[in-house]
Coordinates of C-alpha atoms in Angstrom, one line a residue:
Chain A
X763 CA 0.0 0.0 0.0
X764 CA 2.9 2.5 -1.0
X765 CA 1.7 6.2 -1.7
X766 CA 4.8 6.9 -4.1
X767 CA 7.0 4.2 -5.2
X768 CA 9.9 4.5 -7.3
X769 CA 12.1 2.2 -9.3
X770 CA 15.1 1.0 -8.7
X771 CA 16.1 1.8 -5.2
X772 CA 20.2 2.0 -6.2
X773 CA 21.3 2.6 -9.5
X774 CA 24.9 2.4 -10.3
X775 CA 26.3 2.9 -13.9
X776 CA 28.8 4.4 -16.2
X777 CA 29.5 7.4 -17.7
X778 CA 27.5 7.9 -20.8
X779 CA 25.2 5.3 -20.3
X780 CA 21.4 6.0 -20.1
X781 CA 19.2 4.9 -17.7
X782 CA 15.6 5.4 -16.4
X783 CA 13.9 6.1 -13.0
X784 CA 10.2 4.3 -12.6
X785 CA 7.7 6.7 -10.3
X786 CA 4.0 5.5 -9.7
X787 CA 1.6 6.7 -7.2
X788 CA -1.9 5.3 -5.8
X789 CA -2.8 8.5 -3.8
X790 CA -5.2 9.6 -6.6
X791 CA -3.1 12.7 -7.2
X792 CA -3.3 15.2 -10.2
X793 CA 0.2 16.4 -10.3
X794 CA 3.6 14.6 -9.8
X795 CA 7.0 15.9 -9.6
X796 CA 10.8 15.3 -9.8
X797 CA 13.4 16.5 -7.7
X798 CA 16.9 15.9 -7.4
X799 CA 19.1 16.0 -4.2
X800 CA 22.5 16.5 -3.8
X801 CA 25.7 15.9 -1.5
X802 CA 24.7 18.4 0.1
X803 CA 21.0 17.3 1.0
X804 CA 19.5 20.6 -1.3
X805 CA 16.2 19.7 -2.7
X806 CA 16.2 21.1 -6.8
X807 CA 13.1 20.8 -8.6
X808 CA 13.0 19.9 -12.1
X809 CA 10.0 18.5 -13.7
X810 CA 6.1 18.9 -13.0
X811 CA 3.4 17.3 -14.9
X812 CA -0.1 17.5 -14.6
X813 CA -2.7 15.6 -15.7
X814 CA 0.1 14.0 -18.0
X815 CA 1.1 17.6 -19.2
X816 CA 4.3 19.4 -18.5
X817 CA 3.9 22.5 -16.5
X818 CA 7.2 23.1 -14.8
X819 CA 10.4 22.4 -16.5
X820 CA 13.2 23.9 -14.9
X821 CA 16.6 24.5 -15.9
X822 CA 17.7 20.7 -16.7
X823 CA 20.0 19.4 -19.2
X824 CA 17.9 18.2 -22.4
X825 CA 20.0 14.8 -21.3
X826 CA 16.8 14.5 -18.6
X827 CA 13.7 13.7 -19.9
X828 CA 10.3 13.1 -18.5
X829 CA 7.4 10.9 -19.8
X830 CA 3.8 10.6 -17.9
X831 CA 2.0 7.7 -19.7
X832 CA -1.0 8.2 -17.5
X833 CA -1.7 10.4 -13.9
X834 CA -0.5 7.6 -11.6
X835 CA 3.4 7.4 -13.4
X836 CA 6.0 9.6 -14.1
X837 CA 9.2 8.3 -16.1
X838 CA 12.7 10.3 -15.9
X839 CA 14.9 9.1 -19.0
X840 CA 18.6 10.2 -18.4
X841 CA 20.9 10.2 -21.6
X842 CA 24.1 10.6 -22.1
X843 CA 25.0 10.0 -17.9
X844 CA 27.6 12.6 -16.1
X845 CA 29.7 12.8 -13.3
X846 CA 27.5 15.6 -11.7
X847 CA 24.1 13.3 -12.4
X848 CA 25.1 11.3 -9.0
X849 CA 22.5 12.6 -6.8
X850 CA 19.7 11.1 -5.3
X851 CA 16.1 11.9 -7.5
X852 CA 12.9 12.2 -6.1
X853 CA 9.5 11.5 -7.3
X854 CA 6.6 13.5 -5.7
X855 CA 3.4 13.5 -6.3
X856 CA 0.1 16.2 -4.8
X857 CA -3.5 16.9 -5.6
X858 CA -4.9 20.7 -6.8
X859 CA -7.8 21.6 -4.4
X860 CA -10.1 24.6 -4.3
X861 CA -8.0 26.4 -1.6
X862 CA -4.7 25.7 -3.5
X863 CA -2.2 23.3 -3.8
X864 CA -2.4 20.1 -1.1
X865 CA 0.8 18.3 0.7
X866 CA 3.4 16.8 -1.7
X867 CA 4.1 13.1 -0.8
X868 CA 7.4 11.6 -1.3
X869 CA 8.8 8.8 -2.5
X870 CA 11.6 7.2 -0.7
X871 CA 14.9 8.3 -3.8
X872 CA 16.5 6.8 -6.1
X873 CA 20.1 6.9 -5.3
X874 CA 22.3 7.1 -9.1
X875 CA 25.9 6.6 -9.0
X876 CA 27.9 7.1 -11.9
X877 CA 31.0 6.0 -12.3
Chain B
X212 CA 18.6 34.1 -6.2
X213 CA 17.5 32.0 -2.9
X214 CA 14.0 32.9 -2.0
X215 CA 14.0 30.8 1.1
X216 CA 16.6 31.1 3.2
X217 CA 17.4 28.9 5.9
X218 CA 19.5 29.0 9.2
X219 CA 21.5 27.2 10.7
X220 CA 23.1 25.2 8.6
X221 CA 23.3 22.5 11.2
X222 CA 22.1 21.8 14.7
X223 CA 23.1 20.0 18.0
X224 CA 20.8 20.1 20.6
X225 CA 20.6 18.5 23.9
X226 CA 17.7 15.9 24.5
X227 CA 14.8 17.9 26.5
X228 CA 16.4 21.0 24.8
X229 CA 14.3 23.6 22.2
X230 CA 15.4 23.3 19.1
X231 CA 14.9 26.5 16.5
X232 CA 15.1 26.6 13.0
X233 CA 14.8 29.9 11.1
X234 CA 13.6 30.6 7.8
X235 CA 13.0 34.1 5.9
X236 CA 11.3 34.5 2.2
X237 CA 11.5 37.1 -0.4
X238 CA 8.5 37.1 -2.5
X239 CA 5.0 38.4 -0.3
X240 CA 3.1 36.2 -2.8
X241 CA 4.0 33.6 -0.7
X242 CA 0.7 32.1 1.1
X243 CA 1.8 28.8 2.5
X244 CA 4.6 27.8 4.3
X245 CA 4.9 23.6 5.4
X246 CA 7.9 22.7 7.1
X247 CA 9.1 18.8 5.7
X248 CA 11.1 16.4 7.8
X249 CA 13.5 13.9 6.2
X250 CA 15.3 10.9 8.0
X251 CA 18.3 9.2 6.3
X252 CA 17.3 7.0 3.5
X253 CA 14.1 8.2 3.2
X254 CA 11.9 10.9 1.4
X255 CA 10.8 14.4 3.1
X256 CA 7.4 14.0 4.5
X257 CA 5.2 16.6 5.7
X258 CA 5.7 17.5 9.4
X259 CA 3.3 20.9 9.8
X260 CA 2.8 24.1 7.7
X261 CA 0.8 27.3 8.5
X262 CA -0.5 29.9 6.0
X263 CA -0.1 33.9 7.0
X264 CA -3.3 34.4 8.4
X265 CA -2.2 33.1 11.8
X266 CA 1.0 33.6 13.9
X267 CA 1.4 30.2 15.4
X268 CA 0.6 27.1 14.6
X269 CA 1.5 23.9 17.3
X270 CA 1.0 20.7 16.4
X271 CA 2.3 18.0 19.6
X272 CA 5.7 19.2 20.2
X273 CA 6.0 21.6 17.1
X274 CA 5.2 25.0 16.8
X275 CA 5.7 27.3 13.4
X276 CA 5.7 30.6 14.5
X277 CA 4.9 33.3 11.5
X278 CA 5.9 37.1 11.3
X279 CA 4.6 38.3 8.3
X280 CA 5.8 42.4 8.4
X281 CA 9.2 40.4 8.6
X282 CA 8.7 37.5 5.8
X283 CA 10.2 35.2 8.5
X284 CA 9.3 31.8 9.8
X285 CA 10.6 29.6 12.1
X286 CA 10.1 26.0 13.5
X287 CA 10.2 25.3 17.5
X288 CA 10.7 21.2 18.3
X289 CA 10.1 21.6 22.6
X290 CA 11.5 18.9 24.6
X291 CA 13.8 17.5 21.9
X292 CA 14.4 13.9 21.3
X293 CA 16.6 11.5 19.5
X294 CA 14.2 10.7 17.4
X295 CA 14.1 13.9 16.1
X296 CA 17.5 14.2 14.7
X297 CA 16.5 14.2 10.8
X298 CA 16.8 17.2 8.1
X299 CA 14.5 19.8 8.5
X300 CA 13.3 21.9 4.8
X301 CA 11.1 25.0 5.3
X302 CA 9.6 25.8 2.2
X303 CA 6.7 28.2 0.6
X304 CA 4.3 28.3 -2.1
X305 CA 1.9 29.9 -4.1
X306 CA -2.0 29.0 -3.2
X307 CA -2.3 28.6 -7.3
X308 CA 0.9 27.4 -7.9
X309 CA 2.6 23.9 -8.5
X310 CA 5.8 24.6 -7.5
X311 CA 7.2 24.7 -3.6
X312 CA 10.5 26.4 -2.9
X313 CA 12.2 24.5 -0.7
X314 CA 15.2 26.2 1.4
X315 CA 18.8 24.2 1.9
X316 CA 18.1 22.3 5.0
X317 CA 19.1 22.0 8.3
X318 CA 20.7 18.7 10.0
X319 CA 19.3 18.6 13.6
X320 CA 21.0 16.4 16.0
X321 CA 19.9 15.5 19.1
X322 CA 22.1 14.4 21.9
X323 CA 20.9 11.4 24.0

């Protein structure tokens, strides 16, 4: 009965490689995000979709690129892997009400190495 | 351009001690301010957040107190435990908005 789940837990690889990050949510939620967090534990937003359309895309390397097949997922394709992509990614995921915008839940990371 | 910024850095605090964390914000759009709480390992969960029309808001141990002529913010954690060593994030948003700015953290340890 996980709220946000994300896939895999570790991800180790090599430079230049690509890879993808799995995020799905039961919550029921309109909106889902990804963040990424560094050494240094600071939280960076970089995509937003809602409803399965892009509505924040910060500035990200074009290597990085989200895909929402439907509400309850949203994919993060990395190309091309760096160095400075070792981080730990976060997949989060809230619901619009009538007052504003509701609590965003988190999943527990995805922890990328690259080597 | 930081439009949360948070203080300190890092904390050590004595079990049964207050703990304080400050944050102060830039843009008066701001209308909601939650306060998230990650362990080690894990994602940042939601621990309490308060919205400018009040002052203070306590929930159990913690209390968000508000000054809004100051754009400042801080979280009180009374009778500090162990357990409540973690990374604290304030943040604010935008009632309409999607995105929350998140400030860079504080590492709160608590001595047993």
């Amino acid at each position: 009965d996980t709220a946000v789940s994300q896939t895999p837990k570790y991800l180790v690889t090599q430079m230049g490689n690509d890879k993808s990050i799995k995020c799905e949510q039961n919550l029921g939620h309109d909106t889902m995000y990804w963040y990424k967090q560094d050494s240094k534990k600071f939280l960076k937003i970089m995509f937003s979709y809602n409803n399965k359309e892009l509505i924040i895309n910060e500035t990200v390397p074009n290597r990085f690129s989200p895909k929402s097949p439907d509400k309850a997922h949203l994919n993060l394709h990395i190309n091309s892997l760096e160095l400075g992509d070792s981080a730990v990614y976060f997949c989060a995921s809230s619901r619009r009400a009538a007052q504003g915008r509701e609590t965003q839940y988190f999943g527990p990371g995805t922890r990328l190495l690259v080597l | 351009q930081q439009q949360v910024k948070q203080s300190p850095q890092s904390l050590i605090v004595q079990k049964g001690g207050i703990s304080i964390i400050n944050c102060a914000y830039e843009n008066t759009a701001f209308d909601y301010f939650p306060w998230y709480q990650q362990f080690p390992g894990k994602g940042p969960a939601l621990l309490i957040a308060i919205r400018p029309d009040v002052s203070e808001k306590k929930e159990g141990r913690f209390t968000i107190s508000f000054n809004k002529s100051a754009k400042q913010f801080s979280l009180h954690i009374m009778d500090s435990q162990p357990g409540d060593s973690a990374t604290y994030f304030c943040a604010a948003s935008k009632a309409r908005d999607d995105k929350i700015i998140f400030g860079k953290g504080t590492r709160l340890h608590i001595l047993p």
